[in-house]
JSON list of C-alpha atoms in Angstrom, two decimals:
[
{"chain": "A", "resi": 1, "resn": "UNK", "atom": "CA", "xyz": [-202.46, 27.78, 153.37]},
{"chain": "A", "resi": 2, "resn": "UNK", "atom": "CA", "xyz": [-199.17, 28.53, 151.61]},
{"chain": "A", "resi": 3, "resn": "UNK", "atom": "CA", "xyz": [-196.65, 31.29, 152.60]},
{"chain": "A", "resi": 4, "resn": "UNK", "atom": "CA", "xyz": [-197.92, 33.82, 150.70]},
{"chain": "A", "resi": 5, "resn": "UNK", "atom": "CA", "xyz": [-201.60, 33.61, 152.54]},
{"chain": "A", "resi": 6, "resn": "UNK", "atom": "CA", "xyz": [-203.68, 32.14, 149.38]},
{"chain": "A", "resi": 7, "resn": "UNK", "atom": "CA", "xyz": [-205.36, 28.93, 150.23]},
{"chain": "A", "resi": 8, "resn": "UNK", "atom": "CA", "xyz": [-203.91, 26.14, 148.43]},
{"chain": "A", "resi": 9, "resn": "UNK", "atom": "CA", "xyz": [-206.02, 24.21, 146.22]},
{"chain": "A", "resi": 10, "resn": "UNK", "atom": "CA", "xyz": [-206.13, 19.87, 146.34]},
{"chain": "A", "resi": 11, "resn": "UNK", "atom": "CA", "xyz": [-203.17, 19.67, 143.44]},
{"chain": "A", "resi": 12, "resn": "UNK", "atom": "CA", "xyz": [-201.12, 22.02, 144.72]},
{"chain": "A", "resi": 13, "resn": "UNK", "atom": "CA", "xyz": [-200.92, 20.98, 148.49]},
{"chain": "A", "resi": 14, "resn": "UNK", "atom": "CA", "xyz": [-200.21, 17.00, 147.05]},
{"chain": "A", "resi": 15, "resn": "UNK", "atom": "CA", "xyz": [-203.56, 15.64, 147.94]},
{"chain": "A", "resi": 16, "resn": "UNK", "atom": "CA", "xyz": [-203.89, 14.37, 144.68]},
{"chain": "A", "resi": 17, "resn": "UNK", "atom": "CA", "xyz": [-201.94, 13.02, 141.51]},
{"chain": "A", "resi": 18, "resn": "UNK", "atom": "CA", "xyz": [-202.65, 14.08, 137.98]},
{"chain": "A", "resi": 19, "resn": "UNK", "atom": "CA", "xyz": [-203.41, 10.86, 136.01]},
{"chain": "A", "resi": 20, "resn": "UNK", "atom": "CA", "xyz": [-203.91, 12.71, 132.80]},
{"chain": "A", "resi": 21, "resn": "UNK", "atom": "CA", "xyz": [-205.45, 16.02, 131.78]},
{"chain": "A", "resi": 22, "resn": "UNK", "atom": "CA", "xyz": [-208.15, 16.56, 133.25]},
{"chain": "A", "resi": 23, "resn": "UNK", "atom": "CA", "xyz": [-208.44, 13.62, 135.09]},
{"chain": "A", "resi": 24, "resn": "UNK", "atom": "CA", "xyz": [-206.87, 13.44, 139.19]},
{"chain": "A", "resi": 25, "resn": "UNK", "atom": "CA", "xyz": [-206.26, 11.17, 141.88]},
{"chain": "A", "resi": 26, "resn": "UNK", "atom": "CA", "xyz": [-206.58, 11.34, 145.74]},
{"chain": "A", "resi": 27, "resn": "UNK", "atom": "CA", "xyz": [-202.58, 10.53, 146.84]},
{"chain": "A", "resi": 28, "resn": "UNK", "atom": "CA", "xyz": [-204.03, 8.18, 149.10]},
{"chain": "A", "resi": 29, "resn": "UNK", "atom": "CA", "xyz": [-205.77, 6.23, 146.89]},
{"chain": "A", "resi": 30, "resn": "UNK", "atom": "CA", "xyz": [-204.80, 2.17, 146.86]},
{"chain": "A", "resi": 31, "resn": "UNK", "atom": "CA", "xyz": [-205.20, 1.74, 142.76]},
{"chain": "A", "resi": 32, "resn": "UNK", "atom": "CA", "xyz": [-207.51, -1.42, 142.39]},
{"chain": "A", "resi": 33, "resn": "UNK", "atom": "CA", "xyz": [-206.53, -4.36, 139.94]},
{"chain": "A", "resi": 34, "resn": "UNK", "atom": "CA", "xyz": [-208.54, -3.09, 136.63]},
{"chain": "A", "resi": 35, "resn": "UNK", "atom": "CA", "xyz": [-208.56, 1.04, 137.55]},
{"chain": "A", "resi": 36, "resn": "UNK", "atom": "CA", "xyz": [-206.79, 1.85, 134.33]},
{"chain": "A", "resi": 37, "resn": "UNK", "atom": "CA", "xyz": [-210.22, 0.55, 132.69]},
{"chain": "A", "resi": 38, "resn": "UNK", "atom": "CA", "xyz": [-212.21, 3.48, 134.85]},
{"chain": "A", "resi": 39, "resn": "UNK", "atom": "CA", "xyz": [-209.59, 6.12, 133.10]},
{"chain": "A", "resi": 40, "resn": "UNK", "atom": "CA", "xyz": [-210.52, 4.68, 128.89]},
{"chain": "A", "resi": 41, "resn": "UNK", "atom": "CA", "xyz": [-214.20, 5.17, 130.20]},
{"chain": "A", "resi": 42, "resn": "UNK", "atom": "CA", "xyz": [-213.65, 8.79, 131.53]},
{"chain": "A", "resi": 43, "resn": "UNK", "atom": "CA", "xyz": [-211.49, 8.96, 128.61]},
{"chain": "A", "resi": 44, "resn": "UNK", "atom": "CA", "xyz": [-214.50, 7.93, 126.03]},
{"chain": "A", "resi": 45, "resn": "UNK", "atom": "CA", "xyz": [-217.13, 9.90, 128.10]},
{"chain": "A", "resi": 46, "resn": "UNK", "atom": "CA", "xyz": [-218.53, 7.18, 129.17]},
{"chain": "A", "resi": 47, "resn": "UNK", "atom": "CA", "xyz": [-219.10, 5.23, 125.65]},
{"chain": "A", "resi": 48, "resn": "UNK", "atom": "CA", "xyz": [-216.11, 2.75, 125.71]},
{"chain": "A", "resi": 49, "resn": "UNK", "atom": "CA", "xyz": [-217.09, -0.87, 126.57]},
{"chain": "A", "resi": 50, "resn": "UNK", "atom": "CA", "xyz": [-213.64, -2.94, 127.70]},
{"chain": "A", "resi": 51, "resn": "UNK", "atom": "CA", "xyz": [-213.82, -5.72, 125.49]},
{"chain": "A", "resi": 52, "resn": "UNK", "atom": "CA", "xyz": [-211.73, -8.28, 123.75]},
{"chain": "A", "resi": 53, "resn": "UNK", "atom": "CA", "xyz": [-208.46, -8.98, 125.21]},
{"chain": "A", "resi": 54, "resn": "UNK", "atom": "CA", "xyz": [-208.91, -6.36, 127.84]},
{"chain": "A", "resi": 55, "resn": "UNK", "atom": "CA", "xyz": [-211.62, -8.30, 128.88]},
{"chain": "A", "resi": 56, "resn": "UNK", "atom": "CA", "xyz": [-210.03, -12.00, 128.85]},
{"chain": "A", "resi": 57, "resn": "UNK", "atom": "CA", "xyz": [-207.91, -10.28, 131.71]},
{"chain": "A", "resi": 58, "resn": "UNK", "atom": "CA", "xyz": [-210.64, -8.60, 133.83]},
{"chain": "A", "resi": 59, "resn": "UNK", "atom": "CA", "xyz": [-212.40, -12.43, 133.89]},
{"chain": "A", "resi": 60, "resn": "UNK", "atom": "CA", "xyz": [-208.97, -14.29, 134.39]},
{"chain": "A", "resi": 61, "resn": "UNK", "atom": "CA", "xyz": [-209.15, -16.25, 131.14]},
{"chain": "A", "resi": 62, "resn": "UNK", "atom": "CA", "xyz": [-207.05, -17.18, 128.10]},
{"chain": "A", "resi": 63, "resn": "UNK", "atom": "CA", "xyz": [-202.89, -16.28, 127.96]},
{"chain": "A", "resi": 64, "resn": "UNK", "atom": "CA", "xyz": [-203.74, -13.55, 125.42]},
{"chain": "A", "resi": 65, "resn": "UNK", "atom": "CA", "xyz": [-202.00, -10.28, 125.42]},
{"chain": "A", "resi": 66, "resn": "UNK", "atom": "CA", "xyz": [-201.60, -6.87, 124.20]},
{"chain": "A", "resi": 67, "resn": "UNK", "atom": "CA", "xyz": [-200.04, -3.70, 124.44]},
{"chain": "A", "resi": 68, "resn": "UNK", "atom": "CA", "xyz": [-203.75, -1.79, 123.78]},
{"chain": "A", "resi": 69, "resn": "UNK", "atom": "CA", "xyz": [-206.36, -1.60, 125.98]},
{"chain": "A", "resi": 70, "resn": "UNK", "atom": "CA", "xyz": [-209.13, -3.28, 123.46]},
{"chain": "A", "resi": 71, "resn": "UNK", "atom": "CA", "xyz": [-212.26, -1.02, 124.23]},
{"chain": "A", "resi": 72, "resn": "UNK", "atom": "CA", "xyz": [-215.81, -1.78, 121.78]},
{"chain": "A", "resi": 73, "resn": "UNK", "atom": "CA", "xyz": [-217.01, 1.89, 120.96]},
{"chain": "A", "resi": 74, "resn": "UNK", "atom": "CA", "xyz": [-220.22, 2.97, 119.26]},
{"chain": "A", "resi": 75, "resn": "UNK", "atom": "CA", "xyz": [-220.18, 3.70, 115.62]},
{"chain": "A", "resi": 76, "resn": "UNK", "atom": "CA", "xyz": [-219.24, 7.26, 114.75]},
{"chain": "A", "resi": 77, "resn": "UNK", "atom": "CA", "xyz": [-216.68, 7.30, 117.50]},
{"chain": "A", "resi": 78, "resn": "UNK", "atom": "CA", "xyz": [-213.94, 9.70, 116.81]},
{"chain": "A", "resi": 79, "resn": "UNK", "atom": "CA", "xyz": [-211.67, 9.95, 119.67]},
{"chain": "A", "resi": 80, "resn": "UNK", "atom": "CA", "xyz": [-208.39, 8.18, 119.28]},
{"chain": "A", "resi": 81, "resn": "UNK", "atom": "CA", "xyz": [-205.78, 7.37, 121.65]},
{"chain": "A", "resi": 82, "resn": "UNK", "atom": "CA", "xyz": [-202.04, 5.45, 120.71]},
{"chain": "A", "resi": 83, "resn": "UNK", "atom": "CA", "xyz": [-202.69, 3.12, 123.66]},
{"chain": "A", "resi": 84, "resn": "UNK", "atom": "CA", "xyz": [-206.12, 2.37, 122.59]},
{"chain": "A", "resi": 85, "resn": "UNK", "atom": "CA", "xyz": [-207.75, -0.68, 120.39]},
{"chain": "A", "resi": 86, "resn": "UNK", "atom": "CA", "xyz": [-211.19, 0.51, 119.56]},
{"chain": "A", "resi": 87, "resn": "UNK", "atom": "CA", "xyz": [-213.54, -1.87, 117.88]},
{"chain": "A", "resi": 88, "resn": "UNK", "atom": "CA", "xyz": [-216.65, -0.34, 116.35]},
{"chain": "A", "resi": 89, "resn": "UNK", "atom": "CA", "xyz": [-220.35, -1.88, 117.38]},
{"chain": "A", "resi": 90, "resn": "UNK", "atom": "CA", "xyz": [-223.64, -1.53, 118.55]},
{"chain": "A", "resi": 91, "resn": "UNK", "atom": "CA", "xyz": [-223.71, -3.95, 122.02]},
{"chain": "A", "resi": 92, "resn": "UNK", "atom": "CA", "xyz": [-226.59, -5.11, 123.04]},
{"chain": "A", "resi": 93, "resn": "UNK", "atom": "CA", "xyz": [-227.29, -4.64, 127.21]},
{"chain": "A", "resi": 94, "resn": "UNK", "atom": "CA", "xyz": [-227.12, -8.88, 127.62]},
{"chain": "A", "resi": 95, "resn": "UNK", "atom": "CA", "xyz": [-223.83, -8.58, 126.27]},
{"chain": "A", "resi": 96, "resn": "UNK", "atom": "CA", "xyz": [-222.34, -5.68, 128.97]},
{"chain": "A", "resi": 97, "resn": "UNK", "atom": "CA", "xyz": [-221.90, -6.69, 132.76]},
{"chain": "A", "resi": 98, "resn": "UNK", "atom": "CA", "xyz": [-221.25, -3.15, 134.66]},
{"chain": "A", "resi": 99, "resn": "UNK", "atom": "CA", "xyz": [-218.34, -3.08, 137.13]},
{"chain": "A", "resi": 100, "resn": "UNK", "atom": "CA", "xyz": [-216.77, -0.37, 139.59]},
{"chain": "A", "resi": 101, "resn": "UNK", "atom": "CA", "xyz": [-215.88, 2.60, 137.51]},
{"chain": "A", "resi": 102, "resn": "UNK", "atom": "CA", "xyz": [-216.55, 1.14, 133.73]},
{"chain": "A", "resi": 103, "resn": "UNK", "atom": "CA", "xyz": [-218.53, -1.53, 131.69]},
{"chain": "A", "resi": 104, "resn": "UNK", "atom": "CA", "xyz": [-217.00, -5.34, 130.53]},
{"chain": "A", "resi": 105, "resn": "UNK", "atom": "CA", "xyz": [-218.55, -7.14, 127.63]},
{"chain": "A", "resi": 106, "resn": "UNK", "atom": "CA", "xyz": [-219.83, -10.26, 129.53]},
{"chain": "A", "resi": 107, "resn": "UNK", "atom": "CA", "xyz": [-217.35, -13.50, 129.23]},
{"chain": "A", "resi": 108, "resn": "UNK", "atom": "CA", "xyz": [-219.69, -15.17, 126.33]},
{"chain": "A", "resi": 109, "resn": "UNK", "atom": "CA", "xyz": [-219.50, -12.31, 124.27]},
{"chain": "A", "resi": 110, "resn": "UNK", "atom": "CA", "xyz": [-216.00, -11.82, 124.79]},
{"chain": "A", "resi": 111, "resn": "UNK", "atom": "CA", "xyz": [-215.15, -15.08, 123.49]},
{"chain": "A", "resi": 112, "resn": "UNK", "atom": "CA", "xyz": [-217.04, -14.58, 120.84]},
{"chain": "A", "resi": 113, "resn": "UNK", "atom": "CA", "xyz": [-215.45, -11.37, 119.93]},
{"chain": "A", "resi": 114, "resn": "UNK", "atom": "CA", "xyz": [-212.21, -13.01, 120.23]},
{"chain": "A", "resi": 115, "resn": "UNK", "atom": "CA", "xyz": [-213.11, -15.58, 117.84]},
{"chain": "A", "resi": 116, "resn": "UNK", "atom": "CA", "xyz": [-214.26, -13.39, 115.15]},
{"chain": "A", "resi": 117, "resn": "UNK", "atom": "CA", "xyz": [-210.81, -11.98, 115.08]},
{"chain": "A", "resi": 118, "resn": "UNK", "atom": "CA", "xyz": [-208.99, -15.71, 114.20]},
{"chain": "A", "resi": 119, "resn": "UNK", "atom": "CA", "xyz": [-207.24, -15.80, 117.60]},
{"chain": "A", "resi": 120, "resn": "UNK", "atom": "CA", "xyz": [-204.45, -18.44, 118.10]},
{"chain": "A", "resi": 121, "resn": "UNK", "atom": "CA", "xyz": [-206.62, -21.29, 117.91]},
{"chain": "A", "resi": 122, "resn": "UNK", "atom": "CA", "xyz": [-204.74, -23.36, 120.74]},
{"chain": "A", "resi": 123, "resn": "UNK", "atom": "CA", "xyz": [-204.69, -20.29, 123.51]},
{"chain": "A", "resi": 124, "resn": "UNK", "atom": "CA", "xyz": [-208.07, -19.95, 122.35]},
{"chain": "A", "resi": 125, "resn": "UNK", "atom": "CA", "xyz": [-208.70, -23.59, 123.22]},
{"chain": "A", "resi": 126, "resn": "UNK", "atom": "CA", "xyz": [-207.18, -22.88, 126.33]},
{"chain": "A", "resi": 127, "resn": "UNK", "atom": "CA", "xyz": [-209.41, -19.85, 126.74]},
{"chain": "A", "resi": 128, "resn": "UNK", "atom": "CA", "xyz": [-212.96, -21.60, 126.70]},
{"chain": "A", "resi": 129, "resn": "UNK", "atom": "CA", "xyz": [-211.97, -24.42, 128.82]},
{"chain": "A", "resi": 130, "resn": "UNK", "atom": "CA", "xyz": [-210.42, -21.24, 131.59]},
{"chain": "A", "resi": 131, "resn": "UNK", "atom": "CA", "xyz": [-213.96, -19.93, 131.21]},
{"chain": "A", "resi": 132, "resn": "UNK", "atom": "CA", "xyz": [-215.97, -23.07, 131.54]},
{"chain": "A", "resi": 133, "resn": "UNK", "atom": "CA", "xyz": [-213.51, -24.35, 134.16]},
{"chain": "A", "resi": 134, "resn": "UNK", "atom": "CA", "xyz": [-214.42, -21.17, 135.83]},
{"chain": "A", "resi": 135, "resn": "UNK", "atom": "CA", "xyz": [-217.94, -21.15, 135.26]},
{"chain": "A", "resi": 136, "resn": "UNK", "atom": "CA", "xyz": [-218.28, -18.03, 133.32]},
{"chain": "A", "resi": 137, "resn": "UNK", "atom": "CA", "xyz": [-219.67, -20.13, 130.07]},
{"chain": "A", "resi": 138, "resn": "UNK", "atom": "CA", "xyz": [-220.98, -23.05, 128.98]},
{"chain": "A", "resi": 139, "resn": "UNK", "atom": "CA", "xyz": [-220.45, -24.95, 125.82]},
{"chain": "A", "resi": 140, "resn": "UNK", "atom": "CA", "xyz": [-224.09, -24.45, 124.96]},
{"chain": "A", "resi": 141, "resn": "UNK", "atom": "CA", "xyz": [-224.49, -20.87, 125.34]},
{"chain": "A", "resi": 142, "resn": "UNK", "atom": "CA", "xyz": [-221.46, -20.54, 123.48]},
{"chain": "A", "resi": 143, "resn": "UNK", "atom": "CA", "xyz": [-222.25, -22.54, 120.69]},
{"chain": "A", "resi": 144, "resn": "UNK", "atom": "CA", "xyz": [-226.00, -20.99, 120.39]},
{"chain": "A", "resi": 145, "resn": "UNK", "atom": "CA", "xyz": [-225.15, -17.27, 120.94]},
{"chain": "A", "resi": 146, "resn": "UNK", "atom": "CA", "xyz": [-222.27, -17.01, 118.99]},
{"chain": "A", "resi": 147, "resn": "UNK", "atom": "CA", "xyz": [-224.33, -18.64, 116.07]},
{"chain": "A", "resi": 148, "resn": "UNK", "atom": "CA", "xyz": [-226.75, -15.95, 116.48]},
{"chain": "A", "resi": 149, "resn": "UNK", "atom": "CA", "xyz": [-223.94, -13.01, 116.40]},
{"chain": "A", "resi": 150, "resn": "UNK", "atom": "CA", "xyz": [-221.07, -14.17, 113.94]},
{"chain": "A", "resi": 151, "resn": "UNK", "atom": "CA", "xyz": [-221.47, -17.62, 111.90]},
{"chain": "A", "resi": 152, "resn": "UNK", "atom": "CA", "xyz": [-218.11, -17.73, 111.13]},
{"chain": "A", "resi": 153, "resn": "UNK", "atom": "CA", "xyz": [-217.09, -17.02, 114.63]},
{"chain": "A", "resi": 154, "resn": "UNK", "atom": "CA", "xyz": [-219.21, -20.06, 115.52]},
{"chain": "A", "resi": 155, "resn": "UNK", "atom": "CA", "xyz": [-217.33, -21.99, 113.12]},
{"chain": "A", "resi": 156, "resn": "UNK", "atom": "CA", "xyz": [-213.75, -21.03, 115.01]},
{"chain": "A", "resi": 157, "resn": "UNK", "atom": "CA", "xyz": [-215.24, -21.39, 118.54]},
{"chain": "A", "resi": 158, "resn": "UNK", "atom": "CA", "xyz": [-216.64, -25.08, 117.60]},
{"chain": "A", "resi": 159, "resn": "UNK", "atom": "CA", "xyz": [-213.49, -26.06, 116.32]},
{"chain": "A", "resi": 160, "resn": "UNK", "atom": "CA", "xyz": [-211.70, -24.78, 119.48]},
{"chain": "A", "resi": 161, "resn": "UNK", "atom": "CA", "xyz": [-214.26, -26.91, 121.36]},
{"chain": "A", "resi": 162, "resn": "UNK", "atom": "CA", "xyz": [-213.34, -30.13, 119.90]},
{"chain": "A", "resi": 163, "resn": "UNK", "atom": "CA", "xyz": [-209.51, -29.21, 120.24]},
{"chain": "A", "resi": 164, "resn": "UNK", "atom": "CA", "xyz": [-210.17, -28.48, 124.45]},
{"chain": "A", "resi": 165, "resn": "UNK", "atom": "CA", "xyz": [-211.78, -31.77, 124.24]},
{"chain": "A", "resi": 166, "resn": "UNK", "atom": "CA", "xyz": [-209.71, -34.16, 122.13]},
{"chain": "A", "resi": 167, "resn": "UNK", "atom": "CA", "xyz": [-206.47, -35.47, 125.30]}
]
């Protein structure tokens, strides 16, 4: 209760913290690594996929960076936001792994998103041997689905794979 009698609502007594309009906080809250990725989904209504480079850092792989947050959005998507990469595309459920509070293209069709985009070839070198390292791909599932998505993103992840592999 305040001083004047009324009952003081969540906000207003500090149990929570405003995140953005609309969207709140409990104070006590301990953020978890990747929660900014549950705000773009609230933020897209549920529609955004993380993907791309967004998604290299929820799996731990690569040394790529960038000041969006890379989210895959269907087509027709209007929403825009200045801290916001959207990429526009149909994915296909095998390609989406659901996480705590929002979706992550899977690690295989990350890479191969990344690769249709003409990364740095070396960090992307250094990106598919993270993931197989880590067990999150293997050279044959890379080679065969990204043949079936993008040929010429097959072309840039094969060449990648001989550079991870030549000492």
């Amino acid at each position: 209760m305040s001083r004047s009698g009324k009952l003081q609502t969540g906000a207003l007594a500090g149990n929570w913290w405003r995140v953005d309009r609309g969207l709140f906080r409990l104070v006590e809250w301990v953020p978890g690594v990747h929660d900014e990725l549950a705000r773009w989904t609230l933020w897209s209504r549920g529609r955004a996929i993380v993907s791309h480079e967004s998604a290299m850092a929820v799996y731990g792989i690569g040394e790529f960076e960038s000041r969006y947050v890379h989210l895959t959005v269907p087509p027709g998507f209007t929403m825009r936001n200045e801290a916001v990469a959207l990429h526009h595309a149909e994915l296909p459920p095998d390609d989406v792994v659901a996480r705590s509070g929002y979706r992550v293209t899977t690690p295989l069709r990350t890479l191969i998103d990344i690769a249709a985009n003409a990364a740095d070839e070396d960090q992307f070198a250094r990106a598919i041997a993270d993931a197989r390292r880590g067990g999150l791909v293997t050279t044959r599932r890379l080679r065969s689905h990204a043949e079936t998505l993008d040929p010429r993103a097959a072309l840039y992840i094969e060449r990648a794979i001989q550079q991870a592999e030549t000492p």
